[in-house]
Coordinates of C-alpha atoms in Angstrom, one line a residue:
X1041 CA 23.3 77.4 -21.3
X1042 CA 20.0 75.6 -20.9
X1043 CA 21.4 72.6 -23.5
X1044 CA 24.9 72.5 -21.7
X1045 CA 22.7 71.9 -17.8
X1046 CA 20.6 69.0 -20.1
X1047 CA 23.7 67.2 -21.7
X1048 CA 25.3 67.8 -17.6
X1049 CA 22.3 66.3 -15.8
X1050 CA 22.4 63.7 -18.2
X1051 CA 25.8 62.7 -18.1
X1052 CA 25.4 62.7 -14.1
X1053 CA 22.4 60.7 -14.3
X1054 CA 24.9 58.1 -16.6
X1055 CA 27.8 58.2 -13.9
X1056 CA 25.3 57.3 -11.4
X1057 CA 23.8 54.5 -13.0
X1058 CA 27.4 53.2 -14.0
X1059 CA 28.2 53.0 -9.9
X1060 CA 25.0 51.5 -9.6
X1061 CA 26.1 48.6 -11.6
X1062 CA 29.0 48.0 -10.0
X1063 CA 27.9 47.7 -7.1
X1064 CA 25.2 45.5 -7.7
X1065 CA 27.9 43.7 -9.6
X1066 CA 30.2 43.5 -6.1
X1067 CA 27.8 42.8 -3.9
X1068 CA 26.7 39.8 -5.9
X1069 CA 30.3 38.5 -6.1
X1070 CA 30.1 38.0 -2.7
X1071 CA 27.0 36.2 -2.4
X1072 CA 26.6 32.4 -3.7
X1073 CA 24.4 31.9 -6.5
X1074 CA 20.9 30.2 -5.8
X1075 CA 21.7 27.2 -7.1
X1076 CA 24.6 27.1 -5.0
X1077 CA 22.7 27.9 -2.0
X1078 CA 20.2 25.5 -2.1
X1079 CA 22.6 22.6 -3.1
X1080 CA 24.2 23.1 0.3
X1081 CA 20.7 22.3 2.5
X1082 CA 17.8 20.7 2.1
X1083 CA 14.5 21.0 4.2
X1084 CA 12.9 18.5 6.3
X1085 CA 9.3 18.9 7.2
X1086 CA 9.2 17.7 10.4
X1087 CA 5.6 17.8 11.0
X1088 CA 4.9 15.8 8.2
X1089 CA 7.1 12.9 8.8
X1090 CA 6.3 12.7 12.2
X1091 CA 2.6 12.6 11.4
X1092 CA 3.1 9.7 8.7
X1093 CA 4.9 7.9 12.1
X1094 CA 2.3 8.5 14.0
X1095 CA 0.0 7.2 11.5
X1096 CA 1.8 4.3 10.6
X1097 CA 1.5 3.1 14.5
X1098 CA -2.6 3.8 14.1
X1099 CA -3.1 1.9 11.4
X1100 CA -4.8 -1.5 11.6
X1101 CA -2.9 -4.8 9.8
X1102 CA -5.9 -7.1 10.5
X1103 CA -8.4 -5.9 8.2
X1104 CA -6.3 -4.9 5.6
X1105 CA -5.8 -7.6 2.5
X1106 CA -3.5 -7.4 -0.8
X1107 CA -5.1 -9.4 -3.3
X1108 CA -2.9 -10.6 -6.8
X1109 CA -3.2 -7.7 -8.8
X1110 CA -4.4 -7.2 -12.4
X1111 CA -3.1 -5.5 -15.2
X1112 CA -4.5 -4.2 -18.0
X1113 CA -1.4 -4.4 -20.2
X1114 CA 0.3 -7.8 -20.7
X1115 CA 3.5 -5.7 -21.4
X1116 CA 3.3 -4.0 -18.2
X1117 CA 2.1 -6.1 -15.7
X1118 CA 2.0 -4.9 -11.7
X1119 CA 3.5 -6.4 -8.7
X1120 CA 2.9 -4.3 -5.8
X1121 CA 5.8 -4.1 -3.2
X1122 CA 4.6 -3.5 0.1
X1123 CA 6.1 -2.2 3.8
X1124 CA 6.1 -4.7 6.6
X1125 CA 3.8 -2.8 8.4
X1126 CA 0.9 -2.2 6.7
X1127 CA 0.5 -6.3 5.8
X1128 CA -2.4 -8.0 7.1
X1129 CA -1.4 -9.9 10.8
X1130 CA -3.0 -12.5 11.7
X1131 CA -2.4 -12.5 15.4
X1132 CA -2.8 -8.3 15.2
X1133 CA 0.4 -7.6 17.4
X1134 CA 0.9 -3.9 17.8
X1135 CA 3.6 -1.7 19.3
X1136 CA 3.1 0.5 22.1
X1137 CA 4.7 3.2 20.6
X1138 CA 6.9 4.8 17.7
X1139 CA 10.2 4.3 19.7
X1140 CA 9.1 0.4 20.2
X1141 CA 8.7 -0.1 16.5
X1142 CA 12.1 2.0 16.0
X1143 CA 13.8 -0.1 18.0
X1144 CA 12.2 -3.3 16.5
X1145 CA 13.4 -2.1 13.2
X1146 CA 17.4 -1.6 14.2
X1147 CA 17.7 -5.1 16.0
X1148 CA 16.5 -6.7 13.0
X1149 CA 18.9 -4.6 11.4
X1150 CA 21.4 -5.3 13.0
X1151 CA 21.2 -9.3 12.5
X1152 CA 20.6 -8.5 8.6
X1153 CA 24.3 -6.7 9.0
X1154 CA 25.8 -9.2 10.6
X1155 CA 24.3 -11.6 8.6
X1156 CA 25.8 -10.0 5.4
X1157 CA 29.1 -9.4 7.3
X1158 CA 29.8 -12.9 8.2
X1159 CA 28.8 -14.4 4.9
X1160 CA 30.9 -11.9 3.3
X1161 CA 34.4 -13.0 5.4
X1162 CA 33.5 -16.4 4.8
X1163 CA 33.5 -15.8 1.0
X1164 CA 37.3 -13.9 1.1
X1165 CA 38.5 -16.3 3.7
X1166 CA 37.4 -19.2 1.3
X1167 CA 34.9 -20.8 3.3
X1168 CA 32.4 -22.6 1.3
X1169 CA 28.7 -23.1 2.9
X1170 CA 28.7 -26.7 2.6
X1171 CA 31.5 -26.6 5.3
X1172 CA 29.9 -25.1 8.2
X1173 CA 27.9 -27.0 10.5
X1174 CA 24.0 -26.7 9.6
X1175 CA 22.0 -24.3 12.4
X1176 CA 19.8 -26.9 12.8
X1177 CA 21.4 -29.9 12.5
X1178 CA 20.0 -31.5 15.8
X1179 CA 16.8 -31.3 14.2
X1180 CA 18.1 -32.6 10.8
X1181 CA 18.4 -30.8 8.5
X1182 CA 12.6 -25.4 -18.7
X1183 CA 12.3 -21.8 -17.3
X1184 CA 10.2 -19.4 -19.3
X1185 CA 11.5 -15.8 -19.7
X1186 CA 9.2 -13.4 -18.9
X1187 CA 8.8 -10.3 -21.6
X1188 CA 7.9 -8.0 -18.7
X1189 CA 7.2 -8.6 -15.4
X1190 CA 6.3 -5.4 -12.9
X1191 CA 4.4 -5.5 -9.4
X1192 CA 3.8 -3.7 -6.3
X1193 CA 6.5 -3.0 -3.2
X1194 CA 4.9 -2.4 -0.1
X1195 CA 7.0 -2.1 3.4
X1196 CA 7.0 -4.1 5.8
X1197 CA 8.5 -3.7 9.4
X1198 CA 6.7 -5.8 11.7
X1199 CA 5.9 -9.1 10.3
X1200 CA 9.6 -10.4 10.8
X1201 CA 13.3 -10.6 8.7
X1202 CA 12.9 -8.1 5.5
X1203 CA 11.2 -5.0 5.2
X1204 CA 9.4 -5.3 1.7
X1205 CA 7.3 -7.8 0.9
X1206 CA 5.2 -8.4 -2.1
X1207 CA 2.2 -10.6 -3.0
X1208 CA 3.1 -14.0 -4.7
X1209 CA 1.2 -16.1 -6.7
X1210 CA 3.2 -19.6 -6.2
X1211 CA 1.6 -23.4 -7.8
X1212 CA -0.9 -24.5 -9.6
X1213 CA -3.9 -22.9 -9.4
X1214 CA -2.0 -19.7 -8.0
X1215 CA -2.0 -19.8 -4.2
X1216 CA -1.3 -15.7 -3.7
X1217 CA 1.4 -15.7 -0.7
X1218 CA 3.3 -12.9 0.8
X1219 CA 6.7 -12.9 0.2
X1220 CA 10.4 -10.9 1.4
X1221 CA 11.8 -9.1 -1.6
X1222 CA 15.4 -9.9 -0.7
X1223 CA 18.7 -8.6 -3.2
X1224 CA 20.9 -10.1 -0.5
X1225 CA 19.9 -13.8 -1.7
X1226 CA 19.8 -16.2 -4.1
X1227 CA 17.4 -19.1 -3.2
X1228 CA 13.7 -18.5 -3.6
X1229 CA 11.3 -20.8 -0.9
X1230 CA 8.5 -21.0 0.8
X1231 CA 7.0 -22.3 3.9
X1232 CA 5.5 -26.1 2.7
X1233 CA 3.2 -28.3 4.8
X1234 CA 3.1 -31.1 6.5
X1235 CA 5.1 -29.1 8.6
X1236 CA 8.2 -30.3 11.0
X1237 CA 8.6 -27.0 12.5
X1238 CA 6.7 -23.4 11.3
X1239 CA 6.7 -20.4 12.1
X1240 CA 3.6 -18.1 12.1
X1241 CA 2.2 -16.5 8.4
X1242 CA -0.7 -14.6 7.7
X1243 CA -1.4 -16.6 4.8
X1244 CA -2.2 -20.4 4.9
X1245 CA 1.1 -22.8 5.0
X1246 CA 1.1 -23.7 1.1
X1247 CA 0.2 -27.3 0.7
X1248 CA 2.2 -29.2 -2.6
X1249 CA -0.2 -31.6 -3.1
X1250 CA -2.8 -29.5 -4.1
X1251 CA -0.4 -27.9 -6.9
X1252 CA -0.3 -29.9 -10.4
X1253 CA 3.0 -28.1 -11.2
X1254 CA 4.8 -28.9 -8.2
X1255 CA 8.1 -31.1 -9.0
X1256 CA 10.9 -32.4 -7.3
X1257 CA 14.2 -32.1 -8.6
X1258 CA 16.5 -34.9 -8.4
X1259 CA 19.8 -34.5 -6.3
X1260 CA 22.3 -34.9 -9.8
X1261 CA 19.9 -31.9 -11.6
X1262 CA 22.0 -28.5 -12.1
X1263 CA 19.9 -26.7 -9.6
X1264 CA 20.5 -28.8 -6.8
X1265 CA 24.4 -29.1 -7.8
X1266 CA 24.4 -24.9 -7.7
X1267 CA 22.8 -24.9 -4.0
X1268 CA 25.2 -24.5 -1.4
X1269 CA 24.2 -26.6 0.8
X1270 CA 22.0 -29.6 -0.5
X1271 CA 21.7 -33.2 -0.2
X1272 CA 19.7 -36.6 -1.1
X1273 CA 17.0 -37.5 0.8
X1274 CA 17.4 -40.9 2.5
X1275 CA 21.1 -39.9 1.9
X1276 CA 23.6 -41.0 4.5
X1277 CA 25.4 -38.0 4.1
X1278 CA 22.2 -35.7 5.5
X1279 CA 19.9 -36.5 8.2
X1280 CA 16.7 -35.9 6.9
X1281 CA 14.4 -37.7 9.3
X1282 CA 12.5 -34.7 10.5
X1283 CA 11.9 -33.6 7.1
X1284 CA 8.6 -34.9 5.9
X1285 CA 8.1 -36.0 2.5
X1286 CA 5.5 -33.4 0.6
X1287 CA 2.5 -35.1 1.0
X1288 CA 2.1 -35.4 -3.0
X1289 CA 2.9 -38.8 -4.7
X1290 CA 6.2 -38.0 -6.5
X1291 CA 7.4 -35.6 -3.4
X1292 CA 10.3 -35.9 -1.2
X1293 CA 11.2 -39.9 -2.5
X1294 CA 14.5 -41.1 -2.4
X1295 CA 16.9 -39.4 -4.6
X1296 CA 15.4 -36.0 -4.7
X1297 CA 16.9 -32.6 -3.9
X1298 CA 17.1 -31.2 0.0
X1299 CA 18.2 -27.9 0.4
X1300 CA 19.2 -26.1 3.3
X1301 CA 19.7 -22.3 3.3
X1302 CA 21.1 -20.1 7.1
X1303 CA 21.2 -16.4 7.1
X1304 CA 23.3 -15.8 10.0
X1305 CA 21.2 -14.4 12.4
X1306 CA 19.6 -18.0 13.7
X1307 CA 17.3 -17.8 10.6
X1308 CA 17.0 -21.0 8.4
X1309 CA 15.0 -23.3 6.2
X1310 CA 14.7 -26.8 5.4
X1311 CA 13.4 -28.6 3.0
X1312 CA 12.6 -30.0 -0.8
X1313 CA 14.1 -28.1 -3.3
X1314 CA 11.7 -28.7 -6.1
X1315 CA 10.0 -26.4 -9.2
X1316 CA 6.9 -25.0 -9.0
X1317 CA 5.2 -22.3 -11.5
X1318 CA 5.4 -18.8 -9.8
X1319 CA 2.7 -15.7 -11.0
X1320 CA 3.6 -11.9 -10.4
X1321 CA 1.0 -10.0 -10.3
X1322 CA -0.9 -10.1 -13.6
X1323 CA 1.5 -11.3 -15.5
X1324 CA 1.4 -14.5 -17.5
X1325 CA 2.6 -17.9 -14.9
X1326 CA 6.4 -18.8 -14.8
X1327 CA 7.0 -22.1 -14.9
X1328 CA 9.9 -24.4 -13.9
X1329 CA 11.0 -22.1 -11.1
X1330 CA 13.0 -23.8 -8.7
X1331 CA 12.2 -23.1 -5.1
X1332 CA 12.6 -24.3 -1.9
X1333 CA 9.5 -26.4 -0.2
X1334 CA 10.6 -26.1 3.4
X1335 CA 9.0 -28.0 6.3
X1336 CA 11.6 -26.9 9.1
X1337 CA 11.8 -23.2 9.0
X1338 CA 13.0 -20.7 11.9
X1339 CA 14.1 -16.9 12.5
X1340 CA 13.0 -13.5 11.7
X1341 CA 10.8 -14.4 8.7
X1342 CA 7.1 -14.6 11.2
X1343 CA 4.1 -13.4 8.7
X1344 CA 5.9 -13.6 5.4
X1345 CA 5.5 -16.9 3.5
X1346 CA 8.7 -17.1 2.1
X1347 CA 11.6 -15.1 0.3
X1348 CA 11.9 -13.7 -3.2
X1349 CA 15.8 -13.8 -4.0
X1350 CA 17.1 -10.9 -6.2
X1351 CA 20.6 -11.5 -6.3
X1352 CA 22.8 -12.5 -8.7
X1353 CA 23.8 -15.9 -7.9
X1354 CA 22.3 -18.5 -10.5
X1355 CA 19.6 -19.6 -8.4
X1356 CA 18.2 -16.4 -8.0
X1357 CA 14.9 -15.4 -9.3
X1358 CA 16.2 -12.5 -12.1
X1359 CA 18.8 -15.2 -13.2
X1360 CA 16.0 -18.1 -13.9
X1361 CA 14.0 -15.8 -15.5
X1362 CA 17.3 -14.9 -18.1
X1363 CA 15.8 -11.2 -16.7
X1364 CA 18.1 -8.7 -18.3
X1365 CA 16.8 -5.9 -16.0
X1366 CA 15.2 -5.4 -12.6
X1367 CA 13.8 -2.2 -10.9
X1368 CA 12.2 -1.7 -7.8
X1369 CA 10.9 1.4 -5.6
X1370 CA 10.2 1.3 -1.9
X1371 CA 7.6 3.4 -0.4
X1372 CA 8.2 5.2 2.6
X1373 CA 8.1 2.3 5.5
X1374 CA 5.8 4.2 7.6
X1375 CA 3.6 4.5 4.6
X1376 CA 0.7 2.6 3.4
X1377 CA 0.9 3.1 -0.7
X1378 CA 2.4 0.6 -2.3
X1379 CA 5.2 0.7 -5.5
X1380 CA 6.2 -1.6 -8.2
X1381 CA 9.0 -4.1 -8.7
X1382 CA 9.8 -4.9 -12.5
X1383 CA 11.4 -7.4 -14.5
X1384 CA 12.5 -7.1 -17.9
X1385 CA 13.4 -9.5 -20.5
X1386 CA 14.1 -7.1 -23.0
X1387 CA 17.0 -4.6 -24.1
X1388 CA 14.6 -1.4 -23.0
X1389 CA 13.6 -1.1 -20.0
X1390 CA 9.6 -1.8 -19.3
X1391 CA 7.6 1.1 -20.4
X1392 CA 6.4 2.2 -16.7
X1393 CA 9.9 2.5 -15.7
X1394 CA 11.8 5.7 -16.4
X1395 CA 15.3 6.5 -17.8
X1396 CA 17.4 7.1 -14.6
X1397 CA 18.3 9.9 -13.5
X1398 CA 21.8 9.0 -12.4
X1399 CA 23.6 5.9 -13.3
X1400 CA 26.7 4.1 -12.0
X1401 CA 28.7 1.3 -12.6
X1402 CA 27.5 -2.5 -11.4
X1403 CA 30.5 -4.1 -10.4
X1404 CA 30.5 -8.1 -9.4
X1405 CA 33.0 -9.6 -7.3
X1406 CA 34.3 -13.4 -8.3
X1407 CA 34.1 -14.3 -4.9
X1408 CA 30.1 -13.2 -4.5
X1409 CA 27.7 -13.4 -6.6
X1410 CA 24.9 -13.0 -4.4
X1411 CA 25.4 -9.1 -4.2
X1412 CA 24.7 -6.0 -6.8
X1413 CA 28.5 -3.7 -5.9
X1414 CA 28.0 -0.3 -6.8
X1415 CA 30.9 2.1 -8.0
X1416 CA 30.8 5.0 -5.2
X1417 CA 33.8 7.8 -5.7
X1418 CA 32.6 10.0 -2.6
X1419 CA 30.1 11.4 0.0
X1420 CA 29.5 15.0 0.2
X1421 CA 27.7 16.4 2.8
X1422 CA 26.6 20.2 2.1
X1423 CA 27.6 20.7 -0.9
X1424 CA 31.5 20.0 0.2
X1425 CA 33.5 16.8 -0.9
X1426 CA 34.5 14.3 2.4
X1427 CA 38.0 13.7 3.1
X1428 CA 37.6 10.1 2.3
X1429 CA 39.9 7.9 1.0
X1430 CA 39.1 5.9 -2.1
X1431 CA 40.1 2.6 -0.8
X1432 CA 37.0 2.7 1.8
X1433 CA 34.6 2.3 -1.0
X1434 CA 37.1 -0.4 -3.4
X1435 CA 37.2 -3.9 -3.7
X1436 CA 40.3 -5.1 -2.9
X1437 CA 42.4 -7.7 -4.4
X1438 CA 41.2 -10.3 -2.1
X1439 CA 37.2 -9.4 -2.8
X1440 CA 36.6 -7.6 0.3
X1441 CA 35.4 -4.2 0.8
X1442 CA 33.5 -2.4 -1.7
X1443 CA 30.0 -1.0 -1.4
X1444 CA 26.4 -3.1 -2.2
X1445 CA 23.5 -2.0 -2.8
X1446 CA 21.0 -3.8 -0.4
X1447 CA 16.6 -3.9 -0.2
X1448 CA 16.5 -5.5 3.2
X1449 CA 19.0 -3.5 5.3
X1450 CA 17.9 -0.3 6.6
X1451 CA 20.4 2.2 7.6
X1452 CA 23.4 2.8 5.3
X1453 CA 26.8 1.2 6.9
X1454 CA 29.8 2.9 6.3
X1455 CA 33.5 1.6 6.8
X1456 CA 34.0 4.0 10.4
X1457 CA 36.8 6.3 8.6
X1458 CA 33.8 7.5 6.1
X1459 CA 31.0 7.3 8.5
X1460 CA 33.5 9.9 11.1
X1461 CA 33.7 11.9 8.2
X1462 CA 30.0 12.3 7.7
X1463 CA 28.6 12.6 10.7
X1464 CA 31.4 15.3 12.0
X1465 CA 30.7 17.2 9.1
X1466 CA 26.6 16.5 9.5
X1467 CA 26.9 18.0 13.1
X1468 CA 28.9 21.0 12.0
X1469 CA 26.0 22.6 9.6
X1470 CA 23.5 21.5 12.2
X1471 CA 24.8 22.9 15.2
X1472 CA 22.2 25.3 16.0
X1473 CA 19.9 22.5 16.0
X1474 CA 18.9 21.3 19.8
X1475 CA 20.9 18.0 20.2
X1476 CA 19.3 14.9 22.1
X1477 CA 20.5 11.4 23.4
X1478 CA 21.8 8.5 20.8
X1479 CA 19.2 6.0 20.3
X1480 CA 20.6 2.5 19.8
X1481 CA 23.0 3.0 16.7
X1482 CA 22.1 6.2 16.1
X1483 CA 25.2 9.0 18.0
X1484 CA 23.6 11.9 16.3
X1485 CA 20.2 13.0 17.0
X1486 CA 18.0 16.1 17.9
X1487 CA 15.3 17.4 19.2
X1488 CA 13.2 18.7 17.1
X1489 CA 9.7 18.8 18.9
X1490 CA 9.4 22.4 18.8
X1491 CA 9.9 22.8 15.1
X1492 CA 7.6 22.7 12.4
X1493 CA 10.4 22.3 9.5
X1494 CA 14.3 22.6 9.6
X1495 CA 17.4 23.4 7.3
X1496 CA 20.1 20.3 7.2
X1497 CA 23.3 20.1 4.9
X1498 CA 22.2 18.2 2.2
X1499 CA 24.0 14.3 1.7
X1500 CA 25.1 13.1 -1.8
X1501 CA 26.4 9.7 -2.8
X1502 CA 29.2 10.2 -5.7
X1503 CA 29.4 8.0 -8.6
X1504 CA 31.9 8.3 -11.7
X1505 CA 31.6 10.6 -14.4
X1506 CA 30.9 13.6 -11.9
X1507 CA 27.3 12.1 -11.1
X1508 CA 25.6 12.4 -7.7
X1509 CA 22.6 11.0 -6.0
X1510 CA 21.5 14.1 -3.6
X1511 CA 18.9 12.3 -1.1
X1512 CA 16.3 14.0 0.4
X1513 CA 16.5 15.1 4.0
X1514 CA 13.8 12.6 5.3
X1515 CA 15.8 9.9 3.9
X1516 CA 18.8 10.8 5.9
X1517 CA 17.4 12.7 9.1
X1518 CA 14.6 10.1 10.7
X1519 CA 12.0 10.1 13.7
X1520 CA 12.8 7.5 16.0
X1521 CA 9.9 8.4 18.6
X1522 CA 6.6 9.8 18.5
X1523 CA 8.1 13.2 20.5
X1524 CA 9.9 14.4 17.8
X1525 CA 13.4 13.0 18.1
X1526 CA 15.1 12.6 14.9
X1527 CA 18.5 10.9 14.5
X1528 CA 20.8 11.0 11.6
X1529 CA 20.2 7.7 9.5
X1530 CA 23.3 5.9 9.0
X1531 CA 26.0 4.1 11.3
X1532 CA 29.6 3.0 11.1
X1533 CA 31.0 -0.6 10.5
X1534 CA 33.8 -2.4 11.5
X1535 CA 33.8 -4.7 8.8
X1536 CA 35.4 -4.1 5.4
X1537 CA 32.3 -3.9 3.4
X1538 CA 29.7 -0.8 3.4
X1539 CA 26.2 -1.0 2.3
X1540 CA 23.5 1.7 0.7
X1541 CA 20.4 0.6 2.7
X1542 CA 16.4 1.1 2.2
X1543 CA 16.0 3.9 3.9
X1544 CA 18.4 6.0 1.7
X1545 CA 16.3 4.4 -1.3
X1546 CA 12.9 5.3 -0.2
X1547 CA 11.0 6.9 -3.3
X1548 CA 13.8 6.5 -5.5
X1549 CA 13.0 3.6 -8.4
X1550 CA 16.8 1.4 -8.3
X1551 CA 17.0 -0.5 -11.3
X1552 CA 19.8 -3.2 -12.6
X1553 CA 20.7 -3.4 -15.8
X1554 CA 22.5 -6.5 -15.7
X1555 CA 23.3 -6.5 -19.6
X1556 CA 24.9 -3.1 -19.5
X1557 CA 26.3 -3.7 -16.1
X1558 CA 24.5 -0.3 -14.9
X1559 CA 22.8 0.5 -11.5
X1560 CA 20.3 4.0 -11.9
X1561 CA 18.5 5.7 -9.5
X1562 CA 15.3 7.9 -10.3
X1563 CA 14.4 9.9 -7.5
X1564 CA 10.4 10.5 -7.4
X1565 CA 9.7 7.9 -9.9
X1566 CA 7.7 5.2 -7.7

């Protein structure tokens, strides 16, 4: 009797581990697995990013200096990229406050955008440069590949157009110079004295005639024949009477190269289009680089010397170089660090750079060759696919549309179908947030000056092959004051073409690999 109760209490003791199982079992079939779960929000540490803002408004441009850098390793060599803000001013302006600088930031924006927008119709509608009437009219308007080439990105958001800027070496001897970091152009140049007209730098105005490199190209050489708009000087066709000749002997005499280059917002520059030898950081000296001496120069560019072009129009500095591959990271623009830009002129990709994490296809269109197109399938926006329709991310058969990749615009502009999409779907998984007023572009924002951290629905760009760039929530969800008002970080556009701007690439490294026709993205790899 004693052996039959044992074999009993046993077999009870079985049943009732059996229903323990299955309910465990039920119970998780109804709740999402934790990778599920936390690929639907992401956290934002509000106090953190708010303090960086706060920071960023404290810290002191005047006494700060970026020297050329140094490398160690000729196969590596460093060019810091740094943020507009945290350059050295020379006449020390400061905003009041965080919402100041914010709204600093978007009007600059806003130009860049409108800037990319109306150069973009003009290339569908078939509108070559050379045919518009020059801004400024009334005042008259062998290359040695580098191995490697890698330097330092720092931000830059109150020294005028562009919000990266890096430290140039540019002549010979190398005058170091800070210039924009621009993919949106093609033509390299600098501010050149004697000047006609200049704007205000923090370095000195570089001087031609104290550089034994510097070189004139002549108006029938294939540089000046690819500008889009360039003349002779002394030409008939081009007024060049306010342009001075450089103050070197062979500079600026009859026959050679002027160039003339307008971004659309009122920005321009004038000048000689000549070669000079550039130097990037630590890295050996270019020479034969063909840049643009300008003596007549206006817009949004005060405290930068000049532009670095990163497209991929011929002109451009990656194309000179034969570069096969190109990689930047951009700090945080409220940040002082700095990060690295790279060129390659190898098949593998410089040994400081990383094997991306997610790749997707670099697409060029015929009609611009200026701008790196990206193949984007989708947006998802916790975890869920938008209802978007392909064709708001697709080039059409006339060139328009599609989406670029872009250093010196912001906020990320999408056609208004997708950005609906987005931000209705944003608002729904944040609706136990505490709302708060638009600011400028921004229609989404919240107060969030009570909290500490929050829980947001994450955002993912979509790329072929199933891939997916998942930002993080401060690249997406951004203070716009110094009280703790955060608006969601993108905005719609009524123009056919979207673009994936800086602050959605903040502490990701973006490279180019223009053989393979390839764009990556490395999150946490600056």
């Amino acid at each position: 009797m004693a052996e039959d109760g044992t074999h009993r209490h046993r077999f009870l003791l079985f049943l009732l581990s059996l229903l323990a199982l299955s309910t465990s079992s039920a119970v998780s079939r109804h709740l999402p697995p934790r990778s599920t779960r936390s690929a639907t929000t992401a956290t934002l540490d509000v106090s953190a990013t708010l303090a960086q803002a706060l920071r960023a408004l404290s810290f002191d441009p005047v006494s700060s200096h970026h020297p050329l850098s140094h490398n160690l390793s000729s196969s590596a060599i460093s060019l810091p990229l740094h943020s507009r803000d945290f350059l050295p001013s020379s006449d020390g302006h400061r905003h009041p406050d965080y919402k100041a600088l914010t709204l600093a930031r978007l009007r600059r924006d806003a130009a860049r955008v409108r800037s990319i927008a109306a150069r973009a119709a003009l290339a569908i509608g078939g509108v070559a440069a050379s045919d518009l009437k020059p801004i400024a009219e009334e005042k008259a308007l062998p290359i040695a590949a580098a191995d490697s080439i890698e330097g330092p990105v720092v931000s830059g958001t109150s020294l005028g157009s562009g919000e990266y800027f890096s430290r140039v070496g540019v002549g010979r001897p190398a005058k170091p110079l800070y210039m924009v970091l621009d993919t949106g152009s093609d033509v390299s140049w600098i501010q050149c004295a004697p000047c006609a007209d200049c704007y205000q730098q923090t370095d000195p105005v570089f001087d031609p005639s104290a550089s034994s490199s510097y070189a004139p190209l002549s108006c029938d050489s294939s540089q000046c024949r690819s500008l889009d708009i360039s003349a002779c000087r002394n030409s008939s066709s081009y007024s060049s009477s306010s342009i001075p000749a450089a103050a070197s002997g062979s500079g600026g005499s009859d026959g050679s190269c002027l160039y003339q280059v307008s971004y659309g917002d009122g920005s321009y520059t004038v000048g000689d289009f000549a070669t000079e030898t550039v130097t990037l950081g630590g890295s050996d000296p270019v020479s034969g680089v063909a840049i643009g001496c300008g003596h007549d120069n206006e817009g949004l560019f005060v405290g930068a010397a000049g532009l670095l072009a990163l497209g991929g129009g011929p002109l451009s500095f990656p194309s000179q170089i034969s570069a096969r591959s190109f990689s930047y990271c951009l700090v945080d623009r409220d940040s002082p660090a700095s990060s690295t830009l790279d060129f390659s002129a190898a098949s593998a990709p410089s040994p400081s750079v990383p094997a991306p994490a997610v790749t997707a296809p670099l697409l060029r269109n015929r009609r611009l060759e200026t701008f790196y197109y990206v193949g984007v399938t989708g947006i998802s926006v916790g975890g869920e696919m938008l209802s978007i329709p392909p064709s708001a991310f697709a080039v059409d058969e006339s060139g328009a549309g599609g989406v670029i990749v872009d250093s010196g615009t912001a906020v990320t502009r999408l056609q208004e179908e997708a950005y609906s999409a987005l931000r209705d779907a944003f608002r729904a998984g944040t609706a136990s947030l505490p709302s708060a007023s638009g600011v400028s572009l921004f229609d989404t924002c919240y107060d969030l000056s009570s909290r500490t951290s929050v829980e947001v629905p994450t955002v993912g760009f979509h790329f072929p092959g199933g891939r997916e760039l998942r930002l993080p929530a401060k690249n997406y969800l951004i203070p716009v004051d110094g009280a703790g008002t955060y608006c969601l970080a993108f905005a719609p556009t009524s123009a056919p073409l979207s673009i994936i701007g800086n602050v959605q690439q903040q502490g990701t490294r973006v490279s180019f690999d223009l053989e393979k026709a390839s764009v990556g993205f490395s999150p946490n790899k600056c």
